[in-house]
PDB file of C-alpha atoms in Angstrom:
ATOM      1  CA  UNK V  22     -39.574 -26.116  48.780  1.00 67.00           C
ATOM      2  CA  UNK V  23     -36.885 -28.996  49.372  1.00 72.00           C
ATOM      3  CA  UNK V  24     -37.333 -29.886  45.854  1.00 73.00           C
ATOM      4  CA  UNK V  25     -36.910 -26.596  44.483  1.00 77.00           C
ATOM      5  CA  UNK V  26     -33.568 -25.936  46.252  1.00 78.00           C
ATOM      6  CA  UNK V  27     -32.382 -29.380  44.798  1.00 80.00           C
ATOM      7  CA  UNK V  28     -32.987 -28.540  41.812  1.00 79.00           C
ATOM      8  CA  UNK V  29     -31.393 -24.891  41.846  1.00 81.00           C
ATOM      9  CA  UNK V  30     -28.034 -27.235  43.161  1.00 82.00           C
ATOM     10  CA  UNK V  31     -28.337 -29.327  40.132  1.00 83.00           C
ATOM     11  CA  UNK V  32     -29.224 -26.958  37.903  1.00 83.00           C
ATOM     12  CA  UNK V  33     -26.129 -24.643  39.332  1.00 83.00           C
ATOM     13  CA  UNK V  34     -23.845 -27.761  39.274  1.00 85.00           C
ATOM     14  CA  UNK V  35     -24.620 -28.601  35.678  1.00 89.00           C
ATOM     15  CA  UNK V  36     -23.703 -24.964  34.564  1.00 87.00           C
ATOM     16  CA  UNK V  37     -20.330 -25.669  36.413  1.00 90.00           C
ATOM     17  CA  UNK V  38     -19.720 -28.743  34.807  1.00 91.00           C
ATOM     18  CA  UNK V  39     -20.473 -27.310  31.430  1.00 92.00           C
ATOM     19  CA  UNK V  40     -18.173 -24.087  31.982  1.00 89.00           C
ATOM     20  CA  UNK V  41     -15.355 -26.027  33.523  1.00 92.00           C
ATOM     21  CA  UNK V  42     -15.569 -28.808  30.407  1.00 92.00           C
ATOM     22  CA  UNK V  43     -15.491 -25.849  27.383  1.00 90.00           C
ATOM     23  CA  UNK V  44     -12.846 -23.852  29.446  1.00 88.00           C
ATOM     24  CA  UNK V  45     -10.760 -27.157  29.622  1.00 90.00           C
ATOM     25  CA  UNK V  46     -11.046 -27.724  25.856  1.00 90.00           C
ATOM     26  CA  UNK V  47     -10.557 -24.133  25.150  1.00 85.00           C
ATOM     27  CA  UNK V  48      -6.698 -24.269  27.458  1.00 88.00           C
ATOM     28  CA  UNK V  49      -6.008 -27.348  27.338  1.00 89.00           C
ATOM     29  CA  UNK V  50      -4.577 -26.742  23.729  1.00 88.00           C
ATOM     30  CA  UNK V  51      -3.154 -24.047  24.438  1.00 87.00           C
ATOM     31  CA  UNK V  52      -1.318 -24.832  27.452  1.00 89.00           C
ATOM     32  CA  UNK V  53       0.118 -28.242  25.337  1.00 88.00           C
ATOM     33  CA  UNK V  54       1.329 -25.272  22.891  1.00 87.00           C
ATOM     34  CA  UNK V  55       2.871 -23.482  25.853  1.00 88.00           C
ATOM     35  CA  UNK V  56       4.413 -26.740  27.652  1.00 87.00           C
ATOM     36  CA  UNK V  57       5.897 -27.888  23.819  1.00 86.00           C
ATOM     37  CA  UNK V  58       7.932 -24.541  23.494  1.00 86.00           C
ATOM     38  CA  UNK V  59       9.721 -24.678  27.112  1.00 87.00           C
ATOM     39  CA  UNK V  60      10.740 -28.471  26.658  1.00 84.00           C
ATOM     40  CA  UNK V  61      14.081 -29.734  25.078  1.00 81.00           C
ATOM     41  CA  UNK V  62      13.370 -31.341  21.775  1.00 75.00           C
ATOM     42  CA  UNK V  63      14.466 -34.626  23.095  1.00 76.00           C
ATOM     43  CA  UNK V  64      11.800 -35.097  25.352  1.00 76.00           C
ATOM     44  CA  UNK V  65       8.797 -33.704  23.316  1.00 75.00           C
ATOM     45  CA  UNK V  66       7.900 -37.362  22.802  1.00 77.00           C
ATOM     46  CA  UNK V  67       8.664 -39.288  25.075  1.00 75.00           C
ATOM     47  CA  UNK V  68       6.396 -41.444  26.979  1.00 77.00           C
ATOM     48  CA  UNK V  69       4.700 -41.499  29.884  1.00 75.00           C
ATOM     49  CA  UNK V  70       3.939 -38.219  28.665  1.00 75.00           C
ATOM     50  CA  UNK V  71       5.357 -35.547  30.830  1.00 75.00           C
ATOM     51  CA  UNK V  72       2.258 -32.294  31.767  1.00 77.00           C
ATOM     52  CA  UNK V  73       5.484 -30.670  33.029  1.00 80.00           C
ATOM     53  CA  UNK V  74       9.194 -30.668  31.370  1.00 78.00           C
ATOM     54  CA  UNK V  75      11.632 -31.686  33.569  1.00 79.00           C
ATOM     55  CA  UNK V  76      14.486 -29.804  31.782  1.00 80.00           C
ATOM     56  CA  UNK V  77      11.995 -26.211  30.523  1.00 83.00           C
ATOM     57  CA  UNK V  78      14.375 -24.338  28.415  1.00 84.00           C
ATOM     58  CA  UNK V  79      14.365 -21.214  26.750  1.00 86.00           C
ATOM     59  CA  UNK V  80      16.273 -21.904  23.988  1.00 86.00           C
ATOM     60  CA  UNK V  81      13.683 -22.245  21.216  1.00 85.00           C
ATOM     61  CA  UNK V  82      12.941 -18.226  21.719  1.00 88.00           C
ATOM     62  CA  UNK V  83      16.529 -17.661  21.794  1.00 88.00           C
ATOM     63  CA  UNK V  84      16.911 -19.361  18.549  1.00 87.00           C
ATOM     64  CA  UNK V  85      13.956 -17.841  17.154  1.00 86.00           C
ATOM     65  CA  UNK V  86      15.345 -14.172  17.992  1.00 87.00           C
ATOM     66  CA  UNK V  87      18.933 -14.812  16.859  1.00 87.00           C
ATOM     67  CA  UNK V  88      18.448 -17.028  13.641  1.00 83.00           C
ATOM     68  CA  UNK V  89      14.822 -16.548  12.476  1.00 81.00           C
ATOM     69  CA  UNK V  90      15.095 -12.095  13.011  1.00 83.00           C
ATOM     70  CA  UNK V  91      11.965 -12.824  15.647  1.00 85.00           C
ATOM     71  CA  UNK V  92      11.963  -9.059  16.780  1.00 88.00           C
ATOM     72  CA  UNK V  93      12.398  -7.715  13.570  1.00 89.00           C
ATOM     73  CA  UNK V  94       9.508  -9.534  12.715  1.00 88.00           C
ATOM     74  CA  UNK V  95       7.636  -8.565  15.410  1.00 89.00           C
ATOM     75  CA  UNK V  96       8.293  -4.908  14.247  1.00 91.00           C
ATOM     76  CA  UNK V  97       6.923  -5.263  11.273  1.00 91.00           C
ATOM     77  CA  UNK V  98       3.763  -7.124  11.943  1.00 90.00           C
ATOM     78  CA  UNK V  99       2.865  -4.536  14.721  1.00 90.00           C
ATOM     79  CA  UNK V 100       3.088  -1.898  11.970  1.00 93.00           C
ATOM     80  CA  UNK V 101       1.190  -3.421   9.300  1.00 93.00           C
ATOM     81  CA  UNK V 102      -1.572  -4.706  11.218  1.00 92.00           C
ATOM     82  CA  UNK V 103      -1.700  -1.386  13.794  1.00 92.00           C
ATOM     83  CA  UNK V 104      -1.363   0.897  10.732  1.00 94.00           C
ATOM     84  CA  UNK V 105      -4.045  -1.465   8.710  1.00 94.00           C
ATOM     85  CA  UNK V 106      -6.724  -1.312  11.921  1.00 92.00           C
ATOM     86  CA  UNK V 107      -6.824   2.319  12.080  1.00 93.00           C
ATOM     87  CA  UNK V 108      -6.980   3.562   8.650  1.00 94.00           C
ATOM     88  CA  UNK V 109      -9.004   0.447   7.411  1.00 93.00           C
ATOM     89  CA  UNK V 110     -11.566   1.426  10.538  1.00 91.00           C
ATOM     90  CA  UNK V 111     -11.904   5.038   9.695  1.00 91.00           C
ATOM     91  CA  UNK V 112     -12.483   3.882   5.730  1.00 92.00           C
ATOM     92  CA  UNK V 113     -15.198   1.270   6.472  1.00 92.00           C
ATOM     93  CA  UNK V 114     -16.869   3.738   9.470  1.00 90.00           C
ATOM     94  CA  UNK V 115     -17.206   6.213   6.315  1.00 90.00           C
ATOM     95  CA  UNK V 116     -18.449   3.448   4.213  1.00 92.00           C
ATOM     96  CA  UNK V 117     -20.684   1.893   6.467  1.00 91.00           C
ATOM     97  CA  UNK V 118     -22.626   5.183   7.231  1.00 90.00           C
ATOM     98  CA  UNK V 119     -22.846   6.064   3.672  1.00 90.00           C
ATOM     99  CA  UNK V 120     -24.335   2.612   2.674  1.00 90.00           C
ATOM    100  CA  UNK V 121     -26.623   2.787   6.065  1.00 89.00           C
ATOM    101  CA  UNK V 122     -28.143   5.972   5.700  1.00 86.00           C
ATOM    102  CA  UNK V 123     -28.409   6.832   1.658  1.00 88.00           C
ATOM    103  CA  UNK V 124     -30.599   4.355  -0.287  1.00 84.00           C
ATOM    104  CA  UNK V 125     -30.243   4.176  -4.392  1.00 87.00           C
ATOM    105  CA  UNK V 126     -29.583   1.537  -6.579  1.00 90.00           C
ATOM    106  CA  UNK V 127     -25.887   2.087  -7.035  1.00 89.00           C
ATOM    107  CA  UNK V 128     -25.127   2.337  -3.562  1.00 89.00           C
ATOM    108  CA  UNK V 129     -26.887  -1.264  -3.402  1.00 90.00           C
ATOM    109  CA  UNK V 130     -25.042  -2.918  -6.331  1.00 92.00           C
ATOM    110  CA  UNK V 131     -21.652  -1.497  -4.729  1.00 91.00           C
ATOM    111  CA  UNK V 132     -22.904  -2.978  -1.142  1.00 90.00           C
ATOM    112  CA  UNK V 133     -23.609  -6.366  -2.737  1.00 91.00           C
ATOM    113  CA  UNK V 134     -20.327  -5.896  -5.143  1.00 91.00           C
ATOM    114  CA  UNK V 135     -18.150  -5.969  -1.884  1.00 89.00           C
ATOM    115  CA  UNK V 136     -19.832  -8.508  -0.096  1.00 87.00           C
ATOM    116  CA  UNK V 137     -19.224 -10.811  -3.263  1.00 89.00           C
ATOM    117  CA  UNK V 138     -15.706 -10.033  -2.948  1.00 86.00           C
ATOM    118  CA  UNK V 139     -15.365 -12.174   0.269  1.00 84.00           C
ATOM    119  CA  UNK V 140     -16.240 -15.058  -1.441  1.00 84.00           C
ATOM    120  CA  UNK V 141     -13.398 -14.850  -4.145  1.00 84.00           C
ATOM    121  CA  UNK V 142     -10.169 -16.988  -3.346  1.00 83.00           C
ATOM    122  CA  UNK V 143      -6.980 -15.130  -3.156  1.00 82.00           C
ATOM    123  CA  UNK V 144      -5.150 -17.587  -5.317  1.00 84.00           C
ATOM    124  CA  UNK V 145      -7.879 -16.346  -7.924  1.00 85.00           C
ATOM    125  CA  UNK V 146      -6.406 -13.052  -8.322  1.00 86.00           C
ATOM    126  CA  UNK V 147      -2.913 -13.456  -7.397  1.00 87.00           C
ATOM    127  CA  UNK V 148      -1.075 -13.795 -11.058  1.00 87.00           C
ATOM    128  CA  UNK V 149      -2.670 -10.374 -11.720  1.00 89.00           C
ATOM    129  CA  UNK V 150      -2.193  -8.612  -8.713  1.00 90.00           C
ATOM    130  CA  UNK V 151       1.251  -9.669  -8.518  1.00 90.00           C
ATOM    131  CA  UNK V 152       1.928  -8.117 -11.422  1.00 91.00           C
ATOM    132  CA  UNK V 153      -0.014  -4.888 -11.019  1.00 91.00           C
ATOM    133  CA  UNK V 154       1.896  -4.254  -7.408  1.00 90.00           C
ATOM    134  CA  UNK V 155       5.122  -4.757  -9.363  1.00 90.00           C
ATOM    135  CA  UNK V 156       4.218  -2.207 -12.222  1.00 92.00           C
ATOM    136  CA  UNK V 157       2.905   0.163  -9.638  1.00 91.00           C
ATOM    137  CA  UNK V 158       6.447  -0.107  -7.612  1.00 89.00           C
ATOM    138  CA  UNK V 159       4.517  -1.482  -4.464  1.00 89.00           C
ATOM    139  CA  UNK V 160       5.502  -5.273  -4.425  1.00 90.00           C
ATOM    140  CA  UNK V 161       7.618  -5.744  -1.289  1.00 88.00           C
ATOM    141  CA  UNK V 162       6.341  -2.385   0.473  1.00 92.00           C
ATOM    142  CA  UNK V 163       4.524  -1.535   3.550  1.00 93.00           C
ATOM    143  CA  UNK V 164       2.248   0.490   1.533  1.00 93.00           C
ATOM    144  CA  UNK V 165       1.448  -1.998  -1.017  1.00 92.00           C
ATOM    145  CA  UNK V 166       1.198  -4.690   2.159  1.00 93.00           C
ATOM    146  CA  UNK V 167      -1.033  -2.300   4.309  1.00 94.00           C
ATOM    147  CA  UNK V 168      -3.545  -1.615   1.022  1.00 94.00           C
ATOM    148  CA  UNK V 169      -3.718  -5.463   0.890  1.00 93.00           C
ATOM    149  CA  UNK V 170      -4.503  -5.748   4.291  1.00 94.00           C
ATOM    150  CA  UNK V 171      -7.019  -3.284   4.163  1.00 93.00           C
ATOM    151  CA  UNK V 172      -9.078  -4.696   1.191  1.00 92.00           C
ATOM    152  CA  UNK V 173      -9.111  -7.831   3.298  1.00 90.00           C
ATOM    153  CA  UNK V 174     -10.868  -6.535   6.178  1.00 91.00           C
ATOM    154  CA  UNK V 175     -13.302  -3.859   4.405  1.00 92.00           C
ATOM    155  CA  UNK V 176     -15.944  -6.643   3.232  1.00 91.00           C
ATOM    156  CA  UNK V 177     -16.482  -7.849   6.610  1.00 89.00           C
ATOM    157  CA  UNK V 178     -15.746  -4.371   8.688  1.00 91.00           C
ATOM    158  CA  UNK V 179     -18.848  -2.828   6.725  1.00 92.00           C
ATOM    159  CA  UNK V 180     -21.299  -5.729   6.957  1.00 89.00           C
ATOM    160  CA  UNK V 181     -21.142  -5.192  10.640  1.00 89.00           C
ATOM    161  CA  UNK V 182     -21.080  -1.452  11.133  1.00 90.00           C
ATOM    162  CA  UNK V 183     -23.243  -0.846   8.605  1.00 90.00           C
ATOM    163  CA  UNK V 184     -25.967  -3.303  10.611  1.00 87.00           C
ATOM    164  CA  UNK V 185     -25.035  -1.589  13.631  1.00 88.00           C
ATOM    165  CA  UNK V 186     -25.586   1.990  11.810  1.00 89.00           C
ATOM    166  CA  UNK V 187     -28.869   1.120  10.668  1.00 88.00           C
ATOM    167  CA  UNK V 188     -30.251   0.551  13.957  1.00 85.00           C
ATOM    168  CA  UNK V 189     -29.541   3.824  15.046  1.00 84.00           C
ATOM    169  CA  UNK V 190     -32.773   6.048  15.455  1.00 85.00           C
ATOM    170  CA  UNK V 191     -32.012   8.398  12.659  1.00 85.00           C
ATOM    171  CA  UNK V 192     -33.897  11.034  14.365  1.00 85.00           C
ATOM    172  CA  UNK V 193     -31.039  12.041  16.991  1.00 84.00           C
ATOM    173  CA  UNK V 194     -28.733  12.940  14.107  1.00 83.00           C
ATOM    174  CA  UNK V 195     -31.748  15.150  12.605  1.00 84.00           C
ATOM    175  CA  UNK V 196     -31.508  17.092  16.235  1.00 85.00           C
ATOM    176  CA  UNK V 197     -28.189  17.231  16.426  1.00 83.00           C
ATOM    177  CA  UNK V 198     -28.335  18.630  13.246  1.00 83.00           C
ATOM    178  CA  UNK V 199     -31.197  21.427  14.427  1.00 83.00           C
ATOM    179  CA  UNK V 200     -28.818  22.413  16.838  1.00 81.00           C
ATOM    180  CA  UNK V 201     -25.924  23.056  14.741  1.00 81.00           C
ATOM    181  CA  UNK V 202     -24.148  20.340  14.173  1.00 81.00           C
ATOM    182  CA  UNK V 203     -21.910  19.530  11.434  1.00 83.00           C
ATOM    183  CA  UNK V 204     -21.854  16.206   9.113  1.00 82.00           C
ATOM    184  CA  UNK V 205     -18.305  15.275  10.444  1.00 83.00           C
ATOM    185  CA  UNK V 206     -19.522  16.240  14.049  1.00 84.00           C
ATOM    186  CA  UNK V 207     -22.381  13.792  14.058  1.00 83.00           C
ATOM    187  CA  UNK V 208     -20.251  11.574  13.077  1.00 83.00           C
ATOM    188  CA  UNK V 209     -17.685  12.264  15.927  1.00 83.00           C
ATOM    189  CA  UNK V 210     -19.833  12.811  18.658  1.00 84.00           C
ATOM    190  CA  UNK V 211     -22.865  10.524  18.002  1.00 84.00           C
ATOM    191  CA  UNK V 212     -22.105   7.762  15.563  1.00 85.00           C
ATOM    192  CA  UNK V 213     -18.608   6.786  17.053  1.00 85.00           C
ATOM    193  CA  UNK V 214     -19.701   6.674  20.675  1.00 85.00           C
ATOM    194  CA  UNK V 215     -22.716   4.493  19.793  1.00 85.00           C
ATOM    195  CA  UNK V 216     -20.254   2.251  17.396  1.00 85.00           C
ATOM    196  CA  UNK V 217     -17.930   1.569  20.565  1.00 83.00           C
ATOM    197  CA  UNK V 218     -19.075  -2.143  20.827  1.00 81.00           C
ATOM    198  CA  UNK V 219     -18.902  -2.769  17.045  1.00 85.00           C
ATOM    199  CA  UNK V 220     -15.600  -1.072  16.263  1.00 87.00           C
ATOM    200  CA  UNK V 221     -14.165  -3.172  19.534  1.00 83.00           C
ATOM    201  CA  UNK V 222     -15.996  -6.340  17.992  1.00 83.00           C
ATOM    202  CA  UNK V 223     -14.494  -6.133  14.234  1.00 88.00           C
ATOM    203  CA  UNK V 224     -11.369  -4.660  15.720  1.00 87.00           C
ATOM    204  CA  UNK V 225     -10.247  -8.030  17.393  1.00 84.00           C
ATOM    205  CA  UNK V 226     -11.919 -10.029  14.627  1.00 86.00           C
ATOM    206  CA  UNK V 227      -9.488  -8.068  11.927  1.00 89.00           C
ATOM    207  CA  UNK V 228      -6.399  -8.661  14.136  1.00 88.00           C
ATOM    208  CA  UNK V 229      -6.468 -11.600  14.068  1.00 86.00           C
ATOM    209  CA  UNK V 230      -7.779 -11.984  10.376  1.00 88.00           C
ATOM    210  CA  UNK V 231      -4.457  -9.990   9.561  1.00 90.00           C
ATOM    211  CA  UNK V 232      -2.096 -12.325  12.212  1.00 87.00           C
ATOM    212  CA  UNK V 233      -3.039 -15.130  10.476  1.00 85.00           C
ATOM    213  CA  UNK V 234      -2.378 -13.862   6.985  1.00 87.00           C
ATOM    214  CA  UNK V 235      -0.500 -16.089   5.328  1.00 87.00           C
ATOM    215  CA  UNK V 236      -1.105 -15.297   1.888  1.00 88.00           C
ATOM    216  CA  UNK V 237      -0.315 -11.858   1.168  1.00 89.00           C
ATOM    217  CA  UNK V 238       2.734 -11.270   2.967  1.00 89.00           C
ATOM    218  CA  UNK V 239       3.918 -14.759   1.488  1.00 88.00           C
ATOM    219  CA  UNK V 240       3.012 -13.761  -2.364  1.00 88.00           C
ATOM    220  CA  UNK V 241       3.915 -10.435  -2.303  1.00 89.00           C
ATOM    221  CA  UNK V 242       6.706  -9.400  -0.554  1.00 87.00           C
ATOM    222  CA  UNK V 243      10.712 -10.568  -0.017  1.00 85.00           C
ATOM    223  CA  UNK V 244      12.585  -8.738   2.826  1.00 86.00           C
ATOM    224  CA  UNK V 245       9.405  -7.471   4.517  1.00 85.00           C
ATOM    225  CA  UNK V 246       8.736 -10.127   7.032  1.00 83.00           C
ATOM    226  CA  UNK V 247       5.989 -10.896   8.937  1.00 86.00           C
ATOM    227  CA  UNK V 248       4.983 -13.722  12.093  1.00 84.00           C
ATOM    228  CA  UNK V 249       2.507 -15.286  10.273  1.00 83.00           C
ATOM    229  CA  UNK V 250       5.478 -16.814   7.538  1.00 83.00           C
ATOM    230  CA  UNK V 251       8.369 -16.762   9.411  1.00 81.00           C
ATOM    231  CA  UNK V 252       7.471 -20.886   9.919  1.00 78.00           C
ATOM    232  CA  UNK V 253       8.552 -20.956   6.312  1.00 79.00           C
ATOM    233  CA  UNK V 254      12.042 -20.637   8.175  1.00 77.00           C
ATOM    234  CA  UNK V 255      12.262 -22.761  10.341  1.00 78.00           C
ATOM    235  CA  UNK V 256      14.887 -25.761   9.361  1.00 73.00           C
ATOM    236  CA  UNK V 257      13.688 -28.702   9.137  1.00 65.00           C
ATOM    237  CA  UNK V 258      15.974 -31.554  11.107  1.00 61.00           C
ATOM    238  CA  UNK V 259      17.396 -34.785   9.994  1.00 59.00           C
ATOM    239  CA  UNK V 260      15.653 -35.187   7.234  1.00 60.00           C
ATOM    240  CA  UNK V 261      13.101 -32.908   4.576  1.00 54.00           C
ATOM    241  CA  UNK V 262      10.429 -34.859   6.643  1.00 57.00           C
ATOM    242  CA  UNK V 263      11.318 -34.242  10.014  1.00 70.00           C
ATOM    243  CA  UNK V 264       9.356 -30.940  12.044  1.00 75.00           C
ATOM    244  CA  UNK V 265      11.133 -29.451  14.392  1.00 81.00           C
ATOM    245  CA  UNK V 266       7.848 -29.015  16.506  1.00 82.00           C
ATOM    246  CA  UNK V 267       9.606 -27.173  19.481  1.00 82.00           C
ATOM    247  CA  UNK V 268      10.341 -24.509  16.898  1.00 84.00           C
ATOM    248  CA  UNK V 269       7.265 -24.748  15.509  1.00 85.00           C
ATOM    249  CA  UNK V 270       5.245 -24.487  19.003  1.00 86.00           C
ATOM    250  CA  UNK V 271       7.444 -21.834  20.139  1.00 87.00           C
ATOM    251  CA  UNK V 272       6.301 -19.904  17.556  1.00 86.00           C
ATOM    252  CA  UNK V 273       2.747 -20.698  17.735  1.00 85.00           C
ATOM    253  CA  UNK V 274       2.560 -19.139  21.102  1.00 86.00           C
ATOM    254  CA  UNK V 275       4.362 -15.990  19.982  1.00 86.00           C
ATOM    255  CA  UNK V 276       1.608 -15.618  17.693  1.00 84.00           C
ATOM    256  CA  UNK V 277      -1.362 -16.316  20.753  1.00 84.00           C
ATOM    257  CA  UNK V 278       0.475 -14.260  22.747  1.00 84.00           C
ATOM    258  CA  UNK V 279      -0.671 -10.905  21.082  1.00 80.00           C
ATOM    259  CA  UNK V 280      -4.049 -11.910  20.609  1.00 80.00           C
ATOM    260  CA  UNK V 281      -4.642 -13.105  24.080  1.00 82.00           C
ATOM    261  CA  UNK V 282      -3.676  -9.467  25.245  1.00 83.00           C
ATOM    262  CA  UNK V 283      -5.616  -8.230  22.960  1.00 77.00           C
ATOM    263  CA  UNK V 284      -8.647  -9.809  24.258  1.00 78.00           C
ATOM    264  CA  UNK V 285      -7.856  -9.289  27.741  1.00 80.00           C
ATOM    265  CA  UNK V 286      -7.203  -5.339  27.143  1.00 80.00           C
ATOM    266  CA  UNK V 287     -10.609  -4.480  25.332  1.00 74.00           C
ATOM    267  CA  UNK V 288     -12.533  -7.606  26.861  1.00 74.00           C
ATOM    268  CA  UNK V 289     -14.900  -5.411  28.388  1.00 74.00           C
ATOM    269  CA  UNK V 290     -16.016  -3.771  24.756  1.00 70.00           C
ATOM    270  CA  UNK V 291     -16.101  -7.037  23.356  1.00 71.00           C
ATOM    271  CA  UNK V 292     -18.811  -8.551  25.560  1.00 72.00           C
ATOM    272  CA  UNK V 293     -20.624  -4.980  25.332  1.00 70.00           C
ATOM    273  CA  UNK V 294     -20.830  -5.496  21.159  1.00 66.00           C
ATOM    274  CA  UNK V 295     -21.359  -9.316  21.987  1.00 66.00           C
ATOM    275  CA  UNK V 296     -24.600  -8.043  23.955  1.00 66.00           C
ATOM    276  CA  UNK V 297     -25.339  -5.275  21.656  1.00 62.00           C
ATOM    277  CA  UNK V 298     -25.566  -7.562  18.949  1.00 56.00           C
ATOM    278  CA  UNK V 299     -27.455 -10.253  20.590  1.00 51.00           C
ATOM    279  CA  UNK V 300     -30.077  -7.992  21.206  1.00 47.00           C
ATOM    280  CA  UNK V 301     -30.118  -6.546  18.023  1.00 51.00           C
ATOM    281  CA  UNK V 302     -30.269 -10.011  16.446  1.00 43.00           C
TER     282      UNK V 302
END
């Protein structure tokens, strides 16, 4: 009896330990980002190292909203990427249930056609995409930026839905559609609900695929600028080898900041499709 209480301690300590350790590798990095943005440049380095600035200054985000256009950048990534989520979501639902639910050997080469398409580099087809989105008029355009955006995601986005689909027991749409019920209202009122999870899983996953674009907004567009290359900006000091790295983590946290929200908004559906798909698997 003695023993087995012991070992419950232990066995509860352990898990502590081991939660405590990950969560301290996890912040730790992120609170060095956090601590580098609020301190003067002067002291970044100095040593013994400081865990707290003795001067924290806000300066860095002041110079990054006056002299890099921070909010105007901020504008236009919250566009692209919100505008790129819900249209690329409703396009790969579509997709997804087509590909789940009809069998034939074109839908299967067309499957395995856009799962190839993840492995191809973007550098690969840059020369003649550039040149298509400038013959097309859509180089330097939200529209031509959003479709971009969108063809990065849709590989992924319908691997997982359409695994998700396929475990649905297609027998509940067959008495749903007994009863009356439309294709697009199967869709609405049994597919979606039971997607929840999945949609809440790819949806963070593709936000912060599309933050971290650096490619795309970088090759093909001028004015339209977005977070994830407005480092590109940022002068460099003294010399062409110097980083200004208060800048730089300044900046670095304005691009966590959005995703940590993120998670914390829709954390419960993210653990749900975490489960869902552990069981699943």
């Amino acid at each position: 009896m003695i023993f087995n209480k012991i070992k419950k301690i232990l066995n509860s300590g352990l898990k502590w330990i081991l939660a405590l350790t990950v969560s301290f590798i996890i912040l730790f990095p992120l609170y060095w980002i956090f601590i580098s943005s609020i301190t003067p440049a002067g002291e970044l380095f100095k040593q013994p190292i400081d865990y707290l600035p003795d001067n924290p200054t806000i300066s860095n985000y002041i110079y990054l909203i006056y002299n890099v256009g921070l909010i105007e950048k901020v504008v236009s990534t919250l566009i692209i990427i919100g505008t790129t989520l819900i249209i690329g979501t409703i396009i790969c639902v579509m997709a997804s249930y087509g590909f789940a639910r009809y069998k034939s050997k074109g839908l299967s080469i067309a499957f395995m056609l856009i799962l190839f398409s993840m492995l191809i580099p973007n550098v690969v087809t840059a020369r003649p995409l550039y040149d298509f989105m400038r013959r097309v008029g859509l180089y330097d355009t939200y529209t031509g930026l959003i479709i971009l955006y969108i063809s990065k995601i849709i590989p992924f986005t319908i691997l997982i839905l359409r695994n998700f689909i396929s475990e649905i027991p297609i027998s509940i749409e067959e008495a749903a559609a007994i009863d009356g019920a439309t294709f697009l209202q199967k869709i609405y009122h049994i597919i979606l609900p039971l997607l929840k999870p999945a949609i809440a899983i790819v949806a963070i996953t593709n936000f912060i695929t599309c933050l971290n674009e650096f490619f795309i907004p970088l090759f093909y567009a001028n004015n339209i600028q977005v977070l994830s290359t407005a480092i590109t900006q940022l002068p460099l000091k003294d010399n062409m080898y110097s980083v200004p790295w208060d800048l730089v983590s300044s900046m670095g946290w304005i691009i966590i900041l959005p995703i940590i929200i993120f998670v914390a908004i829709f954390e419960k559906q993210i653990m749900d499709g975490i489960m869902a798909g552990g069981v699943k698997a």
